[in-house]
Amino acid sequence: MAETIDIQLKKGVLGLCVLALLARNESYSYEIASTLSDAIGMGEGTIYPLMRRMQSDGWVETRLVESSSGPSRKYYRLTKAGHEALAAQATEWRGFARAVDALLDAAPSETTQEG
């Protein structure tokens, strides 16, 4: 059961993580997926539908860049709307994380319950 919760939590914050990565600099899908895989263990397959949705929502724009090692790469960068979405989501996330932390801090530990 913990694994299911873990996966659902990761899926829930994936968009926020992508926005945060793209706020640093533009990137292409495979590079974004690799970074997220290393950071939070999310697989590559979840990135592509998210990137399409972000593009249709107007949060990212793309440009093609020729690659010497294969096909052209589609680079993504945040739009003004994407930066605004990041700011709003980051504020929501921080408030949510504080609330969860408060609940966890107030929960009795195992040693407290045994005594």
C-alpha atoms as a PDB file:
ATOM      1  CA  MET A   1       0.000   0.000   0.000  1.00  0.00           C
ATOM      2  CA  ALA A   2       2.821   2.451   0.778  1.00  0.00           C
ATOM      3  CA  GLU A   3       4.126   2.061  -2.773  1.00  0.00           C
ATOM      4  CA  THR A   4       0.746   3.079  -4.217  1.00  0.00           C
ATOM      5  CA  ILE A   5       0.649   6.181  -2.043  1.00  0.00           C
ATOM      6  CA  ASP A   6       4.229   6.964  -3.024  1.00  0.00           C
ATOM      7  CA  ILE A   7       3.463   6.719  -6.761  1.00  0.00           C
ATOM      8  CA  GLN A   8       0.316   8.819  -6.438  1.00  0.00           C
ATOM      9  CA  LEU A   9       2.187  11.509  -4.489  1.00  0.00           C
ATOM     10  CA  LYS A  10       4.871  11.640  -7.173  1.00  0.00           C
ATOM     11  CA  LYS A  11       2.303  11.895  -9.962  1.00  0.00           C
ATOM     12  CA  GLY A  12       0.589  14.684  -8.066  1.00  0.00           C
ATOM     13  CA  VAL A  13       3.693  16.862  -7.893  1.00  0.00           C
ATOM     14  CA  LEU A  14       5.174  15.950 -11.265  1.00  0.00           C
ATOM     15  CA  GLY A  15       3.810  19.032 -13.022  1.00  0.00           C
ATOM     16  CA  LEU A  16       5.152  21.305 -10.296  1.00  0.00           C
ATOM     17  CA  CYS A  17       8.572  19.640 -10.555  1.00  0.00           C
ATOM     18  CA  VAL A  18       8.657  20.078 -14.343  1.00  0.00           C
ATOM     19  CA  LEU A  19       7.700  23.747 -14.026  1.00  0.00           C
ATOM     20  CA  ALA A  20      10.470  24.227 -11.446  1.00  0.00           C
ATOM     21  CA  LEU A  21      13.040  22.563 -13.720  1.00  0.00           C
ATOM     22  CA  LEU A  22      12.018  24.654 -16.707  1.00  0.00           C
ATOM     23  CA  ALA A  23      12.172  27.840 -14.618  1.00  0.00           C
ATOM     24  CA  ARG A  24      15.931  27.177 -14.295  1.00  0.00           C
ATOM     25  CA  ASN A  25      16.500  26.732 -18.028  1.00  0.00           C
ATOM     26  CA  GLU A  26      14.906  25.280 -21.152  1.00  0.00           C
ATOM     27  CA  SER A  27      15.222  21.551 -21.678  1.00  0.00           C
ATOM     28  CA  TYR A  28      14.019  18.646 -23.811  1.00  0.00           C
ATOM     29  CA  SER A  29      11.759  15.813 -22.646  1.00  0.00           C
ATOM     30  CA  TYR A  30      14.392  13.108 -22.221  1.00  0.00           C
ATOM     31  CA  GLU A  31      16.611  15.419 -20.171  1.00  0.00           C
ATOM     32  CA  ILE A  32      13.637  16.423 -17.997  1.00  0.00           C
ATOM     33  CA  ALA A  33      12.695  12.754 -17.541  1.00  0.00           C
ATOM     34  CA  SER A  34      16.260  11.799 -16.609  1.00  0.00           C
ATOM     35  CA  THR A  35      16.498  14.588 -14.044  1.00  0.00           C
ATOM     36  CA  LEU A  36      13.160  13.636 -12.499  1.00  0.00           C
ATOM     37  CA  SER A  37      14.075   9.959 -12.509  1.00  0.00           C
ATOM     38  CA  ASP A  38      17.216  10.742 -10.534  1.00  0.00           C
ATOM     39  CA  ALA A  39      15.468  13.183  -8.185  1.00  0.00           C
ATOM     40  CA  ILE A  40      12.120  11.521  -7.437  1.00  0.00           C
ATOM     41  CA  GLY A  41      12.134   8.202  -9.283  1.00  0.00           C
ATOM     42  CA  MET A  42       9.525   9.052 -11.925  1.00  0.00           C
ATOM     43  CA  GLY A  43       9.731   7.190 -15.214  1.00  0.00           C
ATOM     44  CA  GLU A  44      10.107   8.649 -18.677  1.00  0.00           C
ATOM     45  CA  GLY A  45       6.667   7.575 -19.897  1.00  0.00           C
ATOM     46  CA  THR A  46       4.844  10.000 -17.622  1.00  0.00           C
ATOM     47  CA  ILE A  47       6.631  13.081 -18.987  1.00  0.00           C
ATOM     48  CA  TYR A  48       5.469  13.129 -22.618  1.00  0.00           C
ATOM     49  CA  PRO A  49       1.698  13.433 -21.978  1.00  0.00           C
ATOM     50  CA  LEU A  50       2.408  16.068 -19.329  1.00  0.00           C
ATOM     51  CA  MET A  51       4.544  18.112 -21.723  1.00  0.00           C
ATOM     52  CA  ARG A  52       1.791  18.001 -24.362  1.00  0.00           C
ATOM     53  CA  ARG A  53      -0.756  19.154 -21.789  1.00  0.00           C
ATOM     54  CA  MET A  54       1.499  21.979 -20.591  1.00  0.00           C
ATOM     55  CA  GLN A  55       1.956  23.097 -24.179  1.00  0.00           C
ATOM     56  CA  SER A  56      -1.780  23.068 -24.885  1.00  0.00           C
ATOM     57  CA  ASP A  57      -2.379  24.974 -21.605  1.00  0.00           C
ATOM     58  CA  GLY A  58       0.060  27.634 -22.807  1.00  0.00           C
ATOM     59  CA  TRP A  59       2.530  27.061 -19.961  1.00  0.00           C
ATOM     60  CA  VAL A  60       5.421  26.055 -22.217  1.00  0.00           C
ATOM     61  CA  GLU A  61       6.557  26.877 -25.729  1.00  0.00           C
ATOM     62  CA  THR A  62       8.834  24.768 -27.873  1.00  0.00           C
ATOM     63  CA  ARG A  63      11.576  25.084 -30.419  1.00  0.00           C
ATOM     64  CA  LEU A  64      13.368  22.423 -32.461  1.00  0.00           C
ATOM     65  CA  VAL A  65      17.141  22.170 -32.206  1.00  0.00           C
ATOM     66  CA  GLU A  66      19.226  20.065 -34.566  1.00  0.00           C
ATOM     67  CA  SER A  67      21.172  17.285 -32.849  1.00  0.00           C
ATOM     68  CA  SER A  68      24.459  15.864 -34.088  1.00  0.00           C
ATOM     69  CA  SER A  69      23.624  12.525 -32.445  1.00  0.00           C
ATOM     70  CA  GLY A  70      20.180  11.881 -33.916  1.00  0.00           C
ATOM     71  CA  PRO A  71      16.872  13.570 -34.677  1.00  0.00           C
ATOM     72  CA  SER A  72      16.112  17.163 -33.760  1.00  0.00           C
ATOM     73  CA  ARG A  73      15.199  17.780 -30.136  1.00  0.00           C
ATOM     74  CA  LYS A  74      12.126  19.673 -29.032  1.00  0.00           C
ATOM     75  CA  TYR A  75      13.183  22.097 -26.311  1.00  0.00           C
ATOM     76  CA  TYR A  76      10.614  23.416 -23.851  1.00  0.00           C
ATOM     77  CA  ARG A  77      10.719  26.742 -22.024  1.00  0.00           C
ATOM     78  CA  LEU A  78       8.241  28.391 -19.699  1.00  0.00           C
ATOM     79  CA  THR A  79       5.934  31.100 -20.946  1.00  0.00           C
ATOM     80  CA  LYS A  80       4.705  33.946 -18.770  1.00  0.00           C
ATOM     81  CA  ALA A  81       1.653  31.801 -17.977  1.00  0.00           C
ATOM     82  CA  GLY A  82       3.987  28.935 -17.032  1.00  0.00           C
ATOM     83  CA  HIS A  83       5.897  31.152 -14.602  1.00  0.00           C
ATOM     84  CA  GLU A  84       2.585  32.275 -13.095  1.00  0.00           C
ATOM     85  CA  ALA A  85       1.428  28.655 -12.774  1.00  0.00           C
ATOM     86  CA  LEU A  86       4.710  27.760 -11.068  1.00  0.00           C
ATOM     87  CA  ALA A  87       4.354  30.602  -8.563  1.00  0.00           C
ATOM     88  CA  ALA A  88       0.756  29.651  -7.745  1.00  0.00           C
ATOM     89  CA  GLN A  89       1.478  25.922  -7.466  1.00  0.00           C
ATOM     90  CA  ALA A  90       4.605  26.475  -5.382  1.00  0.00           C
ATOM     91  CA  THR A  91       2.605  28.583  -2.914  1.00  0.00           C
ATOM     92  CA  GLU A  92      -0.084  25.889  -2.717  1.00  0.00           C
ATOM     93  CA  TRP A  93       2.518  23.132  -2.310  1.00  0.00           C
ATOM     94  CA  ARG A  94       4.349  24.926   0.495  1.00  0.00           C
ATOM     95  CA  GLY A  95       1.097  25.487   2.393  1.00  0.00           C
ATOM     96  CA  PHE A  96       0.091  21.863   1.890  1.00  0.00           C
ATOM     97  CA  ALA A  97       3.521  20.600   2.978  1.00  0.00           C
ATOM     98  CA  ARG A  98       3.392  22.751   6.142  1.00  0.00           C
ATOM     99  CA  ALA A  99      -0.044  21.329   6.990  1.00  0.00           C
ATOM    100  CA  VAL A 100       1.132  17.746   6.474  1.00  0.00           C
ATOM    101  CA  ASP A 101       4.285  18.415   8.512  1.00  0.00           C
ATOM    102  CA  ALA A 102       2.157  19.804  11.347  1.00  0.00           C
ATOM    103  CA  LEU A 103       0.015  16.658  11.334  1.00  0.00           C
ATOM    104  CA  LEU A 104       3.067  14.415  11.297  1.00  0.00           C
ATOM    105  CA  ASP A 105       4.754  16.370  14.088  1.00  0.00           C
ATOM    106  CA  ALA A 106       1.614  16.057  16.242  1.00  0.00           C
ATOM    107  CA  ALA A 107       1.305  12.297  15.706  1.00  0.00           C
ATOM    108  CA  PRO A 108       2.460  10.217  18.668  1.00  0.00           C
ATOM    109  CA  SER A 109       5.536   8.096  18.077  1.00  0.00           C
ATOM    110  CA  GLU A 110       5.533   4.313  18.507  1.00  0.00           C
ATOM    111  CA  THR A 111       7.494   4.585  21.739  1.00  0.00           C
ATOM    112  CA  THR A 112       4.946   7.041  23.154  1.00  0.00           C
ATOM    113  CA  GLN A 113       2.046   4.712  22.320  1.00  0.00           C
ATOM    114  CA  GLU A 114       3.739   1.657  23.888  1.00  0.00           C
ATOM    115  CA  GLY A 115       4.278   3.292  27.271  1.00  0.00           C
END
